[in-house]
Structure formats: C-alpha cells, structure tokens
Amino acid sequence: DVKVTQSSRYLVKRTGEKVFLECVQDMDHENMFWYRQDPGLGLRLIYFSYDVKMKEKGDIPEGYSVSREKKERFSLILESASTNQTSMYLCASSSTGTGFQPQHFGDGTRLSIL
Amino acid sequence: DAKTTQPNSMESNEEEPVHLPCNHSTISGTDYIHWYRQLPSQGPEYVIHGLTSNVNNRMASLAIAEDRKSSTLILHRATLRDAAVYYCTGREGGSEKLVFGKGTKLTVNP
C-alpha cells in the first residue's frame, strides 16, 4: 500500500517562528501536494510539485514556500508563522501515469500558532 | 476553473442506501470525476472514479449524468463506519491539480 507520512500529527509554534512541515511518500510518485483544511472551507491547495526541484503555486500560496530536493520528500515552510496559519495541513502524492491515478493522503498535521 | 458543489450535510439510517449528489459543470469532458472520503482524524481516501458511464467497486457505485455536469455517489447499505465527509473532485485543466469543494458530511444513524 502507498504510504504518505507526515512528520507530526500535532505541532504548536509561536508567531514569527519559521516552521517546517515534512512529508514523505514511499511509492516513487512524481507528484506531491500540500493542502490546508479549515472548517467550512474544505481542502485548499497551497503548493504542488510534479518533479524534484519543481513547484507550482496552488490557490493560497501566500505566506508559504516549499522544497523538494528528493523525489520522496516534500516540505512546506511557513517563513514567519502567523495565527491565521493555524490549520490542518494535509500532504498527498500521486503518480503521473496513463489512466486514472488517485491522490494518496497523509493523516495530516494539526498546526497551532500561538 | 473546475468547480464542484455539494450539499453541506446529509443524514441516513444504518442499512439504508445513501445517494450523495455533486454538481461539477466545469470539469472538462476528458477528465475523470473522482470521489474521496475523510473519516474523523484521518486524511481523505480514494473511493471511486469514473469518466462517462456508471461504475461500481467494493466501496460504492458512481452514477454519472449523461451531460457529465453532475454525478451521484451511492452507498448501497450505509454502515456507521461510512460516517465521513465525502468530496467529489476533478482535475483542473491539463494539470495534476484536483479541485475540492467543501464536501458533504454524512451522518449515519443506528
């Protein structure tokens, strides 16, 4: 089975800190994604990557950056954390293959910024 | 941009069928329609996908309208373990991005 592992289930940080959220997948998938999930707003795409060192902005990239130095790892960076970035963060991966390729999600990191 | 619209919530009784609707008028004709569900304290998981015709798998059935502007996820006999938020989605343009709506929270009563 595909496994997408997020480094922390819960994380508490302070305003202004630089925060790193890590995600690792074990299926050699080309595509990786970062979403945030807030009550009443569903899943919103922050950034995605379709190859090592490649990245594209999603719908809400402001205040975030990403890094993909290795195929299996995709990091989300909050450069200077703010309270409005308190949220659930979900990582996903998918293959670029013929036909349908579903996204596989991790279990999320619940981040609180104090 | 692809956009999906679903009811905020639905309720069902255990052992009864559930029909979860989704409008997705902007998903292009060549893109799959997929459904995911999110159980409490977990990330979303894939349920089913389809292109033009109705589809069945061990989890659910998917009925796609002829004009592809809507689809319905069918749980034939709801169980308590089916209580989750269900999302329909589709790809945006030619990219790997999926457009998620706000989902439908399904409550299953014993």
Coordinates of C-alpha atoms in Angstrom, one line a residue:
Chain A
D1 CA 0.0 0.0 0.0
V2 CA 1.0 3.6 -0.6
K3 CA 2.1 5.3 2.5
V4 CA 2.3 9.1 2.9
T5 CA 3.8 10.0 6.2
Q6 CA 3.6 13.5 7.8
S7 CA 6.3 14.1 10.4
S8 CA 4.0 15.4 13.1
R9 CA 0.3 14.9 14.0
Y10 CA 0.2 17.9 16.2
L11 CA 2.5 20.9 16.3
V12 CA 2.4 24.1 18.4
K13 CA 4.6 27.1 17.3
R14 CA 4.8 30.8 18.1
T15 CA 4.1 33.8 15.9
G16 CA 7.1 34.7 13.9
E17 CA 8.8 31.3 14.0
K18 CA 9.9 29.6 10.9
V19 CA 8.0 26.3 10.7
F20 CA 8.8 23.2 8.6
L21 CA 6.2 20.5 7.9
E22 CA 7.7 17.4 6.4
C23 CA 6.0 14.8 4.1
V24 CA 7.5 11.5 2.8
Q25 CA 5.9 9.1 0.4
D26 CA 7.2 5.6 -0.4
M27 CA 5.7 4.9 -3.8
D28 CA 8.1 6.8 -6.1
H29 CA 5.3 9.2 -7.0
E30 CA 6.1 12.1 -9.2
N31 CA 3.5 14.5 -7.9
M32 CA 3.2 15.8 -4.3
F33 CA 0.8 18.3 -2.9
W34 CA 0.2 20.4 0.2
Y35 CA -3.3 21.4 1.2
R36 CA -4.8 23.2 4.2
Q37 CA -8.2 22.3 5.6
D38 CA -10.3 24.7 7.6
P39 CA -13.9 24.3 8.8
G40 CA -16.4 25.3 6.2
L41 CA -13.7 25.8 3.5
G42 CA -12.9 22.3 2.5
L43 CA -9.4 21.5 1.1
R44 CA -7.5 24.3 -0.5
L45 CA -4.3 23.7 -2.4
I46 CA -1.2 25.6 -1.2
Y47 CA 1.6 24.3 -3.5
F48 CA 2.3 21.2 -5.6
S49 CA 5.3 19.7 -7.2
Y50 CA 5.4 17.4 -10.3
D51 CA 9.1 16.7 -10.1
V52 CA 12.2 17.1 -8.0
K53 CA 13.0 20.8 -7.6
M54 CA 9.9 21.8 -9.5
K55 CA 7.0 23.6 -7.8
E56 CA 3.8 25.4 -8.7
K57 CA 1.6 27.7 -6.7
G58 CA -1.8 26.5 -5.8
D59 CA -4.8 28.6 -4.7
I60 CA -3.4 30.0 -1.5
P61 CA 0.4 30.2 -1.6
E62 CA 0.8 33.5 0.3
G63 CA 2.9 33.1 3.4
Y64 CA 4.2 29.6 2.4
S65 CA 7.1 28.2 0.5
V66 CA 8.0 24.6 -0.4
S67 CA 11.1 22.5 -1.0
R68 CA 11.5 19.3 -3.0
E69 CA 15.1 18.2 -3.0
K70 CA 14.4 14.5 -3.2
K71 CA 11.6 12.7 -5.0
E72 CA 10.1 11.1 -1.9
R73 CA 10.1 14.2 0.3
F74 CA 8.1 17.5 0.0
S75 CA 8.4 20.1 2.7
L76 CA 6.1 23.0 3.5
I77 CA 7.7 26.1 5.1
L78 CA 6.0 28.9 6.9
E79 CA 8.6 31.6 6.7
S80 CA 7.2 33.7 9.6
A81 CA 4.2 31.9 11.2
S82 CA 1.1 33.9 11.9
T83 CA -2.0 33.0 13.9
N84 CA -4.1 32.8 10.7
Q85 CA -2.0 29.9 9.6
T86 CA -3.4 27.8 12.4
S87 CA -5.0 24.9 10.5
M88 CA -4.9 21.2 9.5
Y89 CA -2.3 20.6 6.8
L90 CA -2.5 17.6 4.5
C91 CA 0.1 16.2 2.2
A92 CA -0.7 14.0 -0.8
S93 CA 1.1 12.2 -3.6
S94 CA 0.1 10.8 -6.9
S95 CA 1.7 9.1 -9.9
T96 CA 1.8 10.5 -13.4
G97 CA 0.7 7.5 -15.3
T98 CA -1.7 6.6 -18.1
G99 CA -5.3 6.4 -17.0
F100 CA -6.6 7.4 -13.6
Q101 CA -4.2 8.0 -10.8
P102 CA -5.7 8.8 -7.4
Q103 CA -4.1 11.1 -4.8
H104 CA -3.0 9.4 -1.6
F105 CA -3.1 11.5 1.5
G106 CA -1.3 11.5 4.8
D107 CA -3.2 11.8 8.1
G108 CA -2.5 15.5 8.5
T109 CA -0.6 17.8 10.8
R110 CA -2.7 20.0 13.1
L111 CA -0.7 23.1 13.5
S112 CA -1.4 25.8 16.1
I113 CA 0.3 29.1 16.0
L114 CA 0.2 31.0 19.3
Chain B
D1 CA -11.6 26.7 -13.4
A2 CA -13.2 23.4 -12.3
K3 CA -15.7 23.8 -9.5
T4 CA -17.8 21.3 -7.5
T5 CA -20.9 21.9 -5.5
Q6 CA -22.2 19.5 -2.9
P7 CA -24.8 19.7 -0.1
N8 CA -23.2 20.6 3.3
S9 CA -24.7 17.6 5.1
M10 CA -26.8 14.6 4.7
E11 CA -28.2 12.0 7.1
S12 CA -29.1 8.4 6.7
N13 CA -30.1 5.4 8.8
E14 CA -28.0 2.3 9.0
E15 CA -28.6 -0.3 6.4
E16 CA -30.3 2.1 4.1
P17 CA -29.0 3.4 0.7
V18 CA -27.5 6.8 0.5
H19 CA -27.2 9.0 -2.6
L20 CA -24.7 11.8 -2.4
P21 CA -25.0 14.3 -5.2
C22 CA -22.4 16.6 -6.8
N23 CA -22.6 19.2 -9.4
H24 CA -19.4 19.7 -11.4
S25 CA -20.4 21.6 -14.5
T26 CA -16.9 22.9 -15.2
I27 CA -14.9 19.6 -15.2
S28 CA -13.9 19.0 -18.8
G29 CA -15.2 16.1 -20.9
T30 CA -12.0 14.2 -20.8
D31 CA -11.3 14.4 -17.1
Y32 CA -12.2 11.8 -14.6
I33 CA -14.7 12.5 -11.8
H34 CA -13.4 11.1 -8.5
W35 CA -14.7 10.8 -5.0
Y36 CA -12.8 10.8 -1.8
R37 CA -14.0 10.4 1.8
Q38 CA -12.5 11.6 5.0
L39 CA -13.1 9.7 8.2
P40 CA -12.6 11.6 11.5
S41 CA -8.9 12.3 12.4
Q42 CA -7.7 10.9 9.0
G43 CA -6.7 12.2 5.7
P44 CA -9.0 11.8 2.7
E45 CA -9.0 8.4 1.0
Y46 CA -10.0 7.5 -2.6
V47 CA -13.4 5.9 -3.0
I48 CA -14.2 5.7 -6.7
H49 CA -13.7 7.4 -10.1
G50 CA -15.4 7.4 -13.5
L51 CA -15.5 9.1 -16.9
T52 CA -18.8 8.7 -18.6
S53 CA -20.5 5.5 -17.6
N54 CA -21.6 4.2 -14.2
V55 CA -19.0 2.5 -12.1
N56 CA -19.1 0.0 -9.2
N57 CA -16.5 -1.1 -6.8
R58 CA -16.5 -2.8 -3.4
M59 CA -17.0 0.5 -1.6
A60 CA -19.6 2.3 -3.7
S61 CA -21.2 3.0 -7.0
L62 CA -20.9 6.1 -9.1
A63 CA -23.6 7.3 -11.4
I64 CA -22.6 10.0 -13.9
A65 CA -25.1 12.1 -15.7
E66 CA -25.1 11.9 -19.5
D67 CA -24.1 15.5 -19.8
R68 CA -21.3 14.9 -17.1
K69 CA -22.4 18.0 -15.2
S70 CA -23.3 16.0 -12.2
S71 CA -22.7 12.7 -10.5
T72 CA -24.1 10.7 -7.6
L73 CA -22.1 8.5 -5.2
I74 CA -24.2 5.6 -4.0
L75 CA -23.6 3.7 -0.8
H76 CA -25.9 0.7 -1.1
R77 CA -26.2 0.0 2.6
A78 CA -24.9 2.6 4.9
T79 CA -23.0 1.5 8.0
L80 CA -21.8 3.5 11.0
R81 CA -18.3 3.3 9.5
D82 CA -19.5 5.3 6.5
A83 CA -20.0 8.4 8.6
A84 CA -17.5 10.8 7.0
V85 CA -17.1 13.9 4.8
Y86 CA -17.4 13.0 1.1
Y87 CA -15.7 15.0 -1.6
C88 CA -16.2 14.9 -5.3
T89 CA -13.5 16.4 -7.4
G90 CA -11.9 16.6 -10.8
R91 CA -8.7 17.8 -12.4
E92 CA -8.2 21.4 -13.3
G93 CA -7.3 21.7 -17.0
G94 CA -4.5 19.5 -18.0
S95 CA -2.6 19.6 -14.7
E96 CA -2.5 17.2 -11.8
K97 CA -4.3 19.6 -9.6
L98 CA -7.6 18.4 -8.1
V99 CA -10.3 20.9 -7.3
F100 CA -12.0 20.0 -4.0
G101 CA -15.3 21.5 -2.9
K102 CA -16.4 21.8 0.7
G103 CA -17.7 18.2 0.8
T104 CA -20.8 16.6 2.3
K105 CA -20.8 15.5 5.9
L106 CA -22.7 12.2 6.1
T107 CA -24.2 11.2 9.4
V108 CA -25.4 7.6 9.8
N109 CA -27.9 6.9 12.5
P110 CA -28.1 3.5 14.2

